[in-house]
Each structure stands twice: as C-alpha cells, then as structure tokens.
Amino acid sequence: MPAKNNNRLGRIDEELKKEISQIINYELQNPKITGLISVTKVKITPDLKYAKIYVSILNSKNIKDTLANLKKSSGYIRTEIAKRINLRVTPELIFELDDSMEYGAKIDQILKEIMPKNEN
C-alpha cells in the first residue's frame, strides 16, 4: 500500500475519532449509555467501508449494556458522521471495547500493593 494512502487513512482515522468522541459525549441522548466513554482509537479499512471504533468505558453502571447500547446507536452516529465528514462512503461503525486503560489501572493497583512503602 502506498504511503500516501496510509497518510490519508490516518487523517480519516483521526477525524473520525474526534467527531465520534464529540457525538458520544455531547449529543447522544441515551440514558442507557453510562460512564465516561472515550474513543481511544479508530481504524478504518482501506476500502473505507468499515471503521473499528475502540472505546474505553470507565465508571459505567454496566459496561456490557453501555457497549450494546453504543452499538445500537451506531446508525445515528454514522448519520452524524456523514453530515460532518465529506467521504464518498460513510463507513459502517463497529464498536470494540478497549480495556487497556482498565488493565493499566489494575496493574498500577497490584504494583502499589506489592511495593514496599517508601518512607521519606
């Protein structure tokens, strides 16, 4: 794949990430979507038909429900994306849970527990 095309995909990924974050955090009116949701990464396929949206969900009442309702809202989000980003084809959105932040917090907690307390 030519580098030029990679740059374009990278720009589209970033633009999608920005817009989807905006839509989820400020415009989605779904009470079933709870917690702090951040879009950690977006990966669009080279044919621009699909975009995988990696989201981190913190402080949610139920992470599985929130993710399921996010998936149900993908049609609305996709419609909004079509209005904001000028692409020939608006990609189908596939939401995936990115638990790397949660994993990192868990590791930090374990390290705090096993490390001896520094006395200064």
PDB file of C-alpha atoms in Angstrom:
ATOM      1  CA  MET A   1       0.000   0.000   0.000  1.00  0.00           C
ATOM      2  CA  PRO A   2       1.444   3.394  -0.954  1.00  0.00           C
ATOM      3  CA  ALA A   3       2.473   5.708   1.877  1.00  0.00           C
ATOM      4  CA  LYS A   4       0.229   8.460   0.517  1.00  0.00           C
ATOM      5  CA  ASN A   5      -2.831   6.264   1.036  1.00  0.00           C
ATOM      6  CA  ASN A   6      -1.660   5.388   4.570  1.00  0.00           C
ATOM      7  CA  ASN A   7      -1.432   9.093   5.422  1.00  0.00           C
ATOM      8  CA  ARG A   8      -4.952   9.632   4.132  1.00  0.00           C
ATOM      9  CA  LEU A   9      -6.304   6.717   6.195  1.00  0.00           C
ATOM     10  CA  GLY A  10      -4.502   8.100   9.249  1.00  0.00           C
ATOM     11  CA  ARG A  11      -6.102  11.517   8.735  1.00  0.00           C
ATOM     12  CA  ILE A  12      -9.535   9.930   8.312  1.00  0.00           C
ATOM     13  CA  ASP A  13      -8.977   7.835  11.463  1.00  0.00           C
ATOM     14  CA  GLU A  14      -8.124  10.972  13.467  1.00  0.00           C
ATOM     15  CA  GLU A  15     -11.054  12.947  12.071  1.00  0.00           C
ATOM     16  CA  LEU A  16     -13.463  10.092  12.821  1.00  0.00           C
ATOM     17  CA  LYS A  17     -12.043   9.732  16.335  1.00  0.00           C
ATOM     18  CA  LYS A  18     -12.573  13.443  17.026  1.00  0.00           C
ATOM     19  CA  GLU A  19     -16.110  13.577  15.629  1.00  0.00           C
ATOM     20  CA  ILE A  20     -17.292  10.300  17.204  1.00  0.00           C
ATOM     21  CA  SER A  21     -15.965  11.417  20.609  1.00  0.00           C
ATOM     22  CA  GLN A  22     -17.891  14.663  20.225  1.00  0.00           C
ATOM     23  CA  ILE A  23     -21.114  12.866  19.237  1.00  0.00           C
ATOM     24  CA  ILE A  24     -20.924  10.245  22.016  1.00  0.00           C
ATOM     25  CA  ASN A  25     -20.075  12.697  24.781  1.00  0.00           C
ATOM     26  CA  TYR A  26     -22.278  15.641  23.870  1.00  0.00           C
ATOM     27  CA  GLU A  27     -25.063  14.579  21.531  1.00  0.00           C
ATOM     28  CA  LEU A  28     -26.145  11.008  22.246  1.00  0.00           C
ATOM     29  CA  GLN A  29     -29.364  11.152  24.231  1.00  0.00           C
ATOM     30  CA  ASN A  30     -29.394   7.589  25.528  1.00  0.00           C
ATOM     31  CA  PRO A  31     -29.754   7.149  29.295  1.00  0.00           C
ATOM     32  CA  LYS A  32     -28.576   3.538  28.945  1.00  0.00           C
ATOM     33  CA  ILE A  33     -25.132   4.722  27.887  1.00  0.00           C
ATOM     34  CA  THR A  34     -23.451   5.483  31.194  1.00  0.00           C
ATOM     35  CA  GLY A  35     -19.989   6.322  32.422  1.00  0.00           C
ATOM     36  CA  LEU A  36     -17.037   8.115  30.936  1.00  0.00           C
ATOM     37  CA  ILE A  37     -16.620   6.941  27.359  1.00  0.00           C
ATOM     38  CA  SER A  38     -13.507   7.820  25.443  1.00  0.00           C
ATOM     39  CA  VAL A  39     -12.681   6.836  21.909  1.00  0.00           C
ATOM     40  CA  THR A  40      -9.135   5.512  22.203  1.00  0.00           C
ATOM     41  CA  LYS A  41      -8.532   4.532  18.585  1.00  0.00           C
ATOM     42  CA  VAL A  42     -10.239   4.347  15.205  1.00  0.00           C
ATOM     43  CA  LYS A  43      -9.066   2.032  12.439  1.00  0.00           C
ATOM     44  CA  ILE A  44     -10.710   2.361   9.043  1.00  0.00           C
ATOM     45  CA  THR A  45     -10.409  -0.335   6.373  1.00  0.00           C
ATOM     46  CA  PRO A  46      -8.558   0.678   3.171  1.00  0.00           C
ATOM     47  CA  ASP A  47     -11.836   0.474   1.189  1.00  0.00           C
ATOM     48  CA  LEU A  48     -13.427   2.910   3.712  1.00  0.00           C
ATOM     49  CA  LYS A  49     -16.416   0.598   4.234  1.00  0.00           C
ATOM     50  CA  TYR A  50     -15.840  -0.225   7.897  1.00  0.00           C
ATOM     51  CA  ALA A  51     -14.370   1.615  10.850  1.00  0.00           C
ATOM     52  CA  LYS A  52     -13.475  -0.122  14.081  1.00  0.00           C
ATOM     53  CA  ILE A  53     -14.026   2.226  16.989  1.00  0.00           C
ATOM     54  CA  TYR A  54     -12.151   1.282  20.155  1.00  0.00           C
ATOM     55  CA  VAL A  55     -13.785   2.747  23.247  1.00  0.00           C
ATOM     56  CA  SER A  56     -12.752   2.818  26.871  1.00  0.00           C
ATOM     57  CA  ILE A  57     -15.658   2.857  29.337  1.00  0.00           C
ATOM     58  CA  LEU A  58     -14.981   3.946  32.910  1.00  0.00           C
ATOM     59  CA  ASN A  59     -17.379   4.369  35.848  1.00  0.00           C
ATOM     60  CA  SER A  60     -20.243   2.750  33.969  1.00  0.00           C
ATOM     61  CA  LYS A  61     -23.159   1.079  35.749  1.00  0.00           C
ATOM     62  CA  ASN A  62     -22.853  -1.816  33.332  1.00  0.00           C
ATOM     63  CA  ILE A  63     -20.075  -1.877  30.727  1.00  0.00           C
ATOM     64  CA  LYS A  64     -21.710  -4.618  28.606  1.00  0.00           C
ATOM     65  CA  ASP A  65     -25.034  -2.721  28.462  1.00  0.00           C
ATOM     66  CA  THR A  66     -23.282   0.527  27.642  1.00  0.00           C
ATOM     67  CA  LEU A  67     -21.343  -1.123  24.809  1.00  0.00           C
ATOM     68  CA  ALA A  68     -24.504  -2.840  23.490  1.00  0.00           C
ATOM     69  CA  ASN A  69     -26.397   0.478  23.500  1.00  0.00           C
ATOM     70  CA  LEU A  70     -23.461   2.198  21.829  1.00  0.00           C
ATOM     71  CA  LYS A  71     -23.690  -0.418  19.066  1.00  0.00           C
ATOM     72  CA  LYS A  72     -27.438   0.230  18.779  1.00  0.00           C
ATOM     73  CA  SER A  73     -26.707   3.961  18.415  1.00  0.00           C
ATOM     74  CA  SER A  74     -24.187   3.394  15.622  1.00  0.00           C
ATOM     75  CA  GLY A  75     -26.800   4.258  12.960  1.00  0.00           C
ATOM     76  CA  TYR A  76     -27.367   7.693  14.475  1.00  0.00           C
ATOM     77  CA  ILE A  77     -23.617   8.244  14.929  1.00  0.00           C
ATOM     78  CA  ARG A  78     -22.990   7.178  11.330  1.00  0.00           C
ATOM     79  CA  THR A  79     -25.652   9.630  10.068  1.00  0.00           C
ATOM     80  CA  GLU A  80     -23.995  12.451  12.007  1.00  0.00           C
ATOM     81  CA  ILE A  81     -20.575  11.458  10.620  1.00  0.00           C
ATOM     82  CA  ALA A  82     -21.996  11.602   7.077  1.00  0.00           C
ATOM     83  CA  LYS A  83     -23.108  15.211   7.706  1.00  0.00           C
ATOM     84  CA  ARG A  84     -19.725  16.275   9.111  1.00  0.00           C
ATOM     85  CA  ILE A  85     -17.063  14.415   7.165  1.00  0.00           C
ATOM     86  CA  ASN A  86     -17.089  14.509   3.400  1.00  0.00           C
ATOM     87  CA  LEU A  87     -16.398  10.921   2.331  1.00  0.00           C
ATOM     88  CA  ARG A  88     -17.827   9.138  -0.680  1.00  0.00           C
ATOM     89  CA  VAL A  89     -18.847   6.258   1.565  1.00  0.00           C
ATOM     90  CA  THR A  90     -19.605   6.710   5.244  1.00  0.00           C
ATOM     91  CA  PRO A  91     -18.095   3.666   6.939  1.00  0.00           C
ATOM     92  CA  GLU A  92     -20.126   1.216   8.959  1.00  0.00           C
ATOM     93  CA  LEU A  93     -19.120   1.634  12.601  1.00  0.00           C
ATOM     94  CA  ILE A  94     -18.003  -1.358  14.629  1.00  0.00           C
ATOM     95  CA  PHE A  95     -17.582  -0.686  18.331  1.00  0.00           C
ATOM     96  CA  GLU A  96     -14.985  -2.664  20.301  1.00  0.00           C
ATOM     97  CA  LEU A  97     -14.161  -2.397  23.972  1.00  0.00           C
ATOM     98  CA  ASP A  98     -10.616  -1.216  24.641  1.00  0.00           C
ATOM     99  CA  ASP A  99      -9.827  -2.301  28.171  1.00  0.00           C
ATOM    100  CA  SER A 100      -6.158  -1.315  28.089  1.00  0.00           C
ATOM    101  CA  MET A 101      -6.760   1.657  30.420  1.00  0.00           C
ATOM    102  CA  GLU A 102      -8.628  -0.548  32.859  1.00  0.00           C
ATOM    103  CA  TYR A 103      -5.832  -3.119  32.604  1.00  0.00           C
ATOM    104  CA  GLY A 104      -3.236  -0.426  33.273  1.00  0.00           C
ATOM    105  CA  ALA A 105      -5.120   0.749  36.366  1.00  0.00           C
ATOM    106  CA  LYS A 106      -5.291  -2.840  37.613  1.00  0.00           C
ATOM    107  CA  ILE A 107      -1.524  -3.286  37.140  1.00  0.00           C
ATOM    108  CA  ASP A 108      -0.892   0.003  38.980  1.00  0.00           C
ATOM    109  CA  GLN A 109      -3.026  -1.215  41.869  1.00  0.00           C
ATOM    110  CA  ILE A 110      -1.147  -4.535  42.045  1.00  0.00           C
ATOM    111  CA  LEU A 111       2.207  -2.714  41.997  1.00  0.00           C
ATOM    112  CA  LYS A 112       1.092  -0.431  44.822  1.00  0.00           C
ATOM    113  CA  GLU A 113       0.112  -3.462  46.872  1.00  0.00           C
ATOM    114  CA  ILE A 114       3.368  -5.363  46.398  1.00  0.00           C
ATOM    115  CA  MET A 115       5.843  -2.456  46.523  1.00  0.00           C
ATOM    116  CA  PRO A 116       7.144  -1.605  49.995  1.00  0.00           C
ATOM    117  CA  LYS A 117       6.056   1.811  51.194  1.00  0.00           C
ATOM    118  CA  ASN A 118       8.764   4.424  50.619  1.00  0.00           C
ATOM    119  CA  GLU A 119       9.484   6.313  53.788  1.00  0.00           C
ATOM    120  CA  ASN A 120      10.731   9.833  53.206  1.00  0.00           C
TER     121      ASN A 120
END
